[in-house]
């Protein structure tokens, strides 16, 4: 059977007042990426014909976030319920004939596999009118309830409108639904608002279809997959769940995490095999780590590329544009930004490498700084292969240190150094014998005279 076209409607019109934030609720990040975009990514894996985000309060923020992805938006001017929200997408789906997924922007962890299960069930032999995603939370609370016989839905009811017997049911409605486009808007047009909240409920389409002699089906998933975000505490819970899953995946793929619960990944972190990650390591977005890398404790990486066999930390910071080539090493309290550390090169401690290129096998002594910013412009420092930079040196960019050259400790280098040369740029040492003893005697005499 030829696969039917797919569209997704993502509801993101709520005000999110409990977040106490100027940032729209669905744009709060999980693993360094707005939660809405996690969901958009999962939808994109289905290759949908159309994706529509229904926006309301704070619409400008959401529209700006999804525009680069080619995702359409529809505006819900008044929040009159989920059924009303979905109806606002009708114009954006004009001419579309296929299957529609209804999703929620603040429920970001729904997997592509679960979406596919919903669509597959929609085309089961009994051809249900809709497919609803249900779950059984530890505390059903105020969730809408699903009454079912097998997977056939007998009744769906919002908590506010449910009887005590219906509230005793444990199968809850996540709000997610799969339905044919030919049915969706026709059913929505018949939904009324004669209920406790005076709203147009999306689940009513299930009962309207049943009244037409077309029952719907429910499939179940784990409560964690459909956890929603309405507060900062719930956001933290989603983050924790995402991180736990990602840590497990990293270990399953061959990385060693000494204390997994202390390692924090970003949404796009790439980790190779035989990587050792010590406690309290944080990955920001855009990090790629090759095989056999060691990342020691309390290091922070963002926008960095780490080659095979390299070593990082402890207490290292790799900022965007940092590149460690194979077997390179940065040690404790080393910071790199927009800099390349060549194969086998070392910066073992207390160093800043900004806007720099360090050749293979070079050694950067403790306390070395590439002075890359003059208050207006950034400039580059180039250090050749096998060069040796003595401790506490300042390399004032733009400057080039040739291959095999040496810079004496404590130097301030402002001009290029030719290959295999020694550069010494520090004041000459002067020693005044006995001066310190005479100074102490003078200070003691002043103190005794009451002048200090």
XYZ file of C-alpha atoms in Angstrom:
452
model
C 0.000 0.000 0.000
C 1.310 3.433 -0.933
C 1.972 5.450 2.247
C -0.546 8.227 2.779
C 0.651 11.832 3.074
C 1.209 13.020 6.652
C 0.604 16.403 8.257
C 1.164 17.493 11.846
C -0.648 20.144 13.853
C 1.337 21.237 16.917
C -0.569 23.258 19.507
C 1.507 26.050 21.052
C -0.983 28.829 21.732
C -1.116 28.655 25.528
C 0.136 31.544 27.655
C 2.253 29.398 29.977
C 1.754 31.767 32.906
C 3.050 29.256 35.443
C 6.503 29.438 33.854
C 6.823 33.042 35.104
C 8.899 33.917 32.049
C 9.111 36.398 29.180
C 10.179 33.481 26.992
C 7.345 31.480 25.460
C 6.816 28.211 27.266
C 7.507 25.966 24.268
C 10.817 27.728 23.618
C 12.345 26.876 26.971
C 15.278 24.591 26.224
C 15.681 20.915 26.884
C 19.275 19.769 26.339
C 20.089 23.166 24.869
C 17.300 23.173 22.252
C 13.801 24.665 22.526
C 11.382 21.919 23.497
C 9.149 22.744 20.528
C 12.026 22.064 18.142
C 12.638 18.650 19.709
C 9.092 17.784 18.714
C 9.473 19.321 15.244
C 12.577 17.156 14.733
C 10.668 14.004 15.691
C 7.885 14.928 13.268
C 10.390 15.692 10.515
C 11.624 12.094 10.664
C 8.197 11.086 9.266
C 8.797 13.315 6.204
C 5.458 15.138 6.588
C 3.955 17.081 3.726
C 3.004 19.890 6.087
C 3.658 20.894 9.672
C 1.572 23.650 11.253
C 2.182 25.221 14.654
C -0.856 26.909 16.193
C 0.318 30.054 17.980
C -1.360 32.538 20.268
C 0.183 34.536 23.091
C 3.814 35.347 22.324
C 3.300 34.299 18.716
C 6.204 36.406 17.402
C 8.714 34.365 19.398
C 7.348 31.051 18.190
C 7.028 32.177 14.580
C 10.657 33.337 14.591
C 11.784 29.983 16.013
C 10.060 27.805 13.422
C 10.386 30.026 10.328
C 13.941 28.819 9.472
C 12.590 25.249 9.450
C 9.903 26.009 6.877
C 7.141 25.283 9.386
C 3.840 27.105 8.886
C 1.881 28.774 11.678
C -1.796 29.433 12.353
C -3.073 31.977 14.853
C -5.528 31.277 17.661
C -6.528 34.765 18.796
C -8.612 33.510 21.729
C -7.871 30.410 23.771
C -11.207 28.606 23.567
C -10.011 25.039 24.000
C -8.002 22.407 22.173
C -10.697 21.720 19.593
C -10.849 25.404 18.732
C -7.040 25.520 18.506
C -6.851 22.635 16.042
C -9.604 24.222 13.925
C -7.361 27.243 13.362
C -5.039 25.074 11.240
C -7.723 24.314 8.659
C -6.645 27.025 6.227
C -2.983 25.935 6.450
C -4.036 22.393 5.504
C -6.297 23.477 2.655
C -6.065 20.914 -0.153
C -4.254 18.368 2.008
C -5.606 14.819 1.837
C -3.919 12.422 4.217
C -3.353 11.625 7.871
C -3.049 14.299 10.544
C -1.194 14.046 13.835
C -2.300 16.421 16.586
C 0.583 17.113 18.981
C 1.448 19.563 21.762
C 4.451 21.855 21.799
C 4.885 21.451 25.553
C 4.979 17.636 25.286
C 8.396 17.362 23.625
C 9.531 13.794 24.251
C 7.052 11.951 22.025
C 9.105 9.726 19.749
C 8.832 9.272 16.014
C 8.194 5.581 16.680
C 5.138 6.356 18.785
C 3.801 8.711 16.130
C 4.258 5.952 13.584
C 2.377 3.506 15.798
C -0.544 5.919 15.953
C -0.630 6.256 12.176
C -0.338 2.505 11.644
C -3.243 1.862 14.014
C -5.323 4.441 12.142
C -5.096 2.131 9.142
C -5.818 -1.101 10.950
C -8.338 -3.526 9.530
C -11.153 -2.008 11.611
C -10.303 1.503 10.279
C -10.914 3.494 13.483
C -12.140 7.063 13.049
C -9.368 8.371 15.281
C -6.481 7.002 17.298
C -5.829 8.513 20.720
C -2.585 8.122 22.639
C -3.292 7.050 26.212
C -1.114 6.510 29.268
C -1.396 5.405 32.881
C 0.362 7.840 35.234
C 1.145 7.003 38.841
C -1.245 9.807 39.808
C -4.018 10.321 37.220
C -4.893 13.634 38.841
C -6.910 15.964 36.635
C -6.182 14.291 33.315
C -9.082 13.458 31.033
C -10.088 9.806 31.229
C -10.489 7.170 28.522
C -12.985 4.359 29.032
C -12.180 1.494 26.708
C -13.002 -2.108 25.953
C -9.784 -3.614 24.697
C -8.395 -0.809 22.564
C -11.834 0.378 21.461
C -12.819 3.681 23.059
C -16.217 3.622 24.748
C -16.081 7.135 26.155
C -13.707 10.047 26.637
C -14.408 12.604 29.314
C -12.593 15.617 30.737
C -11.853 15.419 34.444
C -14.061 18.422 35.215
C -17.020 16.687 33.622
C -16.304 13.147 34.844
C -18.333 11.250 37.432
C -16.582 9.744 40.450
C -16.692 6.347 38.750
C -15.121 7.752 35.584
C -12.437 9.541 37.593
C -11.536 6.197 39.129
C -10.351 4.979 35.721
C -6.543 4.965 35.292
C -6.272 5.226 31.505
C -5.680 8.899 30.747
C -5.793 10.996 27.608
C -2.495 12.518 26.531
C -4.309 14.769 24.049
C -2.329 13.369 21.122
C -4.387 12.053 18.250
C -4.167 10.693 14.728
C -7.082 11.291 12.356
C -7.733 11.516 8.636
C -7.877 15.029 7.248
C -11.188 14.213 5.580
C -12.698 13.609 9.037
C -10.898 16.092 11.261
C -12.380 19.456 10.382
C -15.845 18.084 9.618
C -15.959 16.633 13.129
C -14.515 19.774 14.698
C -17.260 21.848 13.107
C -19.763 19.863 15.171
C -17.993 20.243 18.522
C -19.850 22.382 21.032
C -18.837 24.022 24.303
C -21.571 22.828 26.637
C -19.229 21.714 29.394
C -17.853 22.866 32.738
C -15.149 25.020 31.167
C -17.194 26.390 28.271
C -14.472 25.265 25.873
C -14.349 23.333 22.601
C -12.679 20.049 23.497
C -10.712 18.110 20.884
C -11.624 14.716 22.464
C -15.281 15.387 21.609
C -14.520 14.398 18.008
C -14.077 10.834 19.256
C -17.584 10.701 20.671
C -19.075 12.470 17.645
C -17.506 9.852 15.371
C -18.826 7.101 17.641
C -22.321 8.574 17.331
C -21.912 8.184 13.581
C -21.154 4.500 14.095
C -17.375 4.900 13.705
C -15.501 3.904 16.886
C -11.997 5.075 17.728
C -9.009 3.234 19.135
C -6.532 3.951 21.896
C -2.901 2.894 22.000
C -0.826 3.281 25.141
C 2.618 4.605 25.886
C 4.718 5.212 28.959
C 3.743 8.238 31.021
C 7.271 9.671 30.724
C 6.951 9.983 26.945
C 3.892 12.229 27.186
C 4.999 14.284 30.185
C 4.143 17.936 29.661
C 5.701 21.181 30.830
C 3.664 23.796 32.661
C 6.182 24.947 35.249
C 9.918 25.259 35.829
C 9.792 22.170 38.046
C 8.193 20.145 35.250
C 10.787 21.503 32.816
C 13.510 20.207 35.128
C 11.770 16.828 35.189
C 11.717 16.687 31.379
C 15.392 17.616 31.276
C 16.219 14.867 33.772
C 14.285 12.294 31.760
C 15.972 13.325 28.509
C 19.421 13.240 30.092
C 18.849 9.803 31.632
C 17.909 8.410 28.228
C 20.902 10.042 26.532
C 23.348 8.796 29.159
C 22.069 5.255 28.743
C 22.487 5.541 24.992
C 26.049 6.847 25.323
C 27.017 3.880 27.482
C 25.236 1.417 25.194
C 27.239 2.831 22.293
C 30.572 2.258 24.037
C 31.337 5.269 26.227
C 32.265 4.962 29.903
C 30.569 7.421 32.262
C 32.111 7.166 35.724
C 29.182 8.954 37.384
C 26.440 9.073 34.734
C 24.070 11.249 36.729
C 26.637 14.080 36.753
C 27.209 14.192 32.969
C 25.007 16.550 30.942
C 24.626 16.210 27.184
C 23.220 18.615 24.593
C 20.654 17.575 22.022
C 23.300 17.115 19.308
C 26.308 15.783 21.246
C 28.224 13.128 19.301
C 30.292 10.675 21.356
C 32.562 7.979 19.939
C 33.487 4.554 21.292
C 35.874 3.971 24.192
C 35.430 7.540 25.382
C 35.986 7.994 29.103
C 33.941 10.761 30.741
C 34.721 11.543 34.352
C 32.219 13.171 36.765
C 30.692 16.608 36.340
C 31.248 17.136 32.624
C 28.875 19.401 30.679
C 28.379 19.339 26.911
C 26.861 22.405 25.305
C 25.502 22.312 21.747
C 27.711 21.435 18.797
C 30.239 19.018 20.330
C 31.776 16.098 18.434
C 34.014 13.661 20.290
C 35.923 10.964 18.401
C 36.934 7.528 19.700
C 39.219 6.870 22.667
C 39.028 10.397 24.086
C 39.413 11.061 27.816
C 37.425 13.933 29.313
C 38.361 14.527 32.893
C 36.190 15.927 35.660
C 34.592 19.372 35.740
C 35.188 20.179 32.086
C 32.787 22.164 29.882
C 32.645 21.744 26.093
C 30.570 23.717 23.603
C 30.893 23.965 19.827
C 34.086 21.926 19.939
C 35.554 19.084 17.897
C 37.790 16.572 19.681
C 39.984 14.176 17.725
C 40.741 10.534 18.461
C 42.856 9.836 21.518
C 42.799 13.431 22.769
C 42.664 14.288 26.457
C 40.774 17.128 28.111
C 40.837 18.511 31.638
C 40.194 18.359 34.458
C 38.629 21.818 34.715
C 39.040 22.614 31.023
C 36.754 24.822 28.973
C 36.405 24.374 25.220
C 34.379 27.174 23.654
C 32.907 27.354 20.116
C 35.474 26.798 17.392
C 37.851 24.814 19.574
C 39.434 21.905 17.695
C 41.677 19.277 19.231
C 43.369 17.130 16.633
C 44.164 13.477 17.462
C 46.238 12.894 20.610
C 46.272 16.585 21.548
C 45.915 17.467 25.198
C 44.508 20.346 27.192
C 44.836 20.114 30.939
C 43.513 21.796 34.043
C 42.260 25.368 33.782
C 42.877 25.649 30.053
C 40.422 27.603 27.915
C 40.221 27.401 24.131
C 38.080 29.506 21.788
C 38.189 29.463 17.978
C 41.530 27.714 18.177
C 43.142 24.558 16.788
C 45.509 22.419 18.828
C 47.424 20.235 16.411
C 48.104 16.506 16.575
C 49.953 15.619 19.764
C 50.254 19.243 20.865
C 49.897 20.020 24.571
C 48.607 22.842 26.712
C 48.736 21.171 30.074
C 47.593 23.907 32.446
C 46.574 27.498 33.102
C 46.459 28.643 29.488
C 44.193 30.675 27.219
C 44.255 29.891 23.500
C 41.941 32.229 21.616
C 41.914 32.698 17.825
C 45.006 30.531 17.535
C 46.535 27.765 15.443
C 48.959 25.483 17.242
C 50.993 23.069 15.141
C 51.519 19.368 15.752
C 53.712 18.469 18.700
C 53.972 22.014 20.030
C 54.139 22.570 23.793
C 52.353 25.480 25.428
C 53.716 26.299 28.882
C 51.643 27.115 31.941
C 50.200 30.609 32.068
C 50.546 31.263 28.333
C 48.007 33.667 26.859
C 47.281 34.487 23.235
C 46.361 38.170 23.409
C 43.763 38.063 20.632
C 41.616 41.145 21.262
C 42.721 44.757 21.070
C 39.422 46.220 22.182
C 38.087 46.433 18.631
C 39.279 43.462 16.544
C 40.207 39.819 17.028
C 43.583 38.736 15.681
C 45.181 35.306 15.239
C 48.244 33.711 16.718
C 50.028 30.999 14.711
C 52.394 28.611 16.442
C 54.365 26.202 14.259
C 54.948 22.481 14.621
C 57.222 21.475 17.455
C 57.432 24.986 18.890
C 57.986 25.439 22.627
C 56.311 28.297 24.463
C 57.745 28.908 27.915
C 55.563 29.464 30.944
C 53.840 32.785 31.600
C 54.309 34.066 28.062
C 52.003 36.541 26.358
C 51.731 36.251 22.563
C 50.317 39.513 21.239
C 48.368 38.833 18.046
C 48.703 39.047 15.147
C 51.908 37.097 15.551
C 53.539 33.927 14.176
C 55.898 31.635 16.048
C 57.809 29.517 13.549
C 58.147 25.741 13.586
C 60.635 24.509 16.158
C 61.034 27.960 17.694
C 61.303 28.544 21.424
C 59.907 31.383 23.502
C 61.589 32.000 26.825
C 59.417 31.919 29.922
C 57.915 35.243 30.924
C 58.251 36.783 27.459
C 55.845 39.225 25.833
C 56.071 38.487 22.120
C 54.918 41.242 19.791
C 56.806 40.328 16.598
C 57.073 37.167 14.528
C 59.647 34.590 15.573
C 61.434 32.711 12.798
C 61.601 28.901 12.798
C 64.087 27.294 15.205
C 64.885 30.649 16.824
C 64.838 31.573 20.519
C 62.795 34.637 21.434
C 63.442 36.372 24.754
C 61.310 39.418 25.480
C 61.564 40.346 29.140
C 63.338 42.923 31.243
C 66.876 42.114 32.408
C 67.209 40.981 36.007
C 68.858 43.345 38.494
C 70.068 42.187 41.926
C 70.846 44.657 44.736
C 72.709 42.819 47.478
C 71.504 43.490 51.041
C 68.676 45.794 49.930
C 65.896 43.717 51.489
C 67.595 43.599 54.926
C 68.178 47.361 54.892
C 64.539 47.955 53.904
C 63.253 45.856 56.795
C 65.510 47.713 59.260
C 64.242 51.059 57.985
C 60.580 50.008 58.320
C 61.197 48.707 61.864
C 62.785 52.039 62.881
C 59.856 54.027 61.485
C 57.404 51.792 63.323
C 59.292 52.198 66.608
C 59.229 55.981 66.173
C 55.470 55.830 65.725
C 55.555 57.055 62.164
C 53.952 53.955 60.628
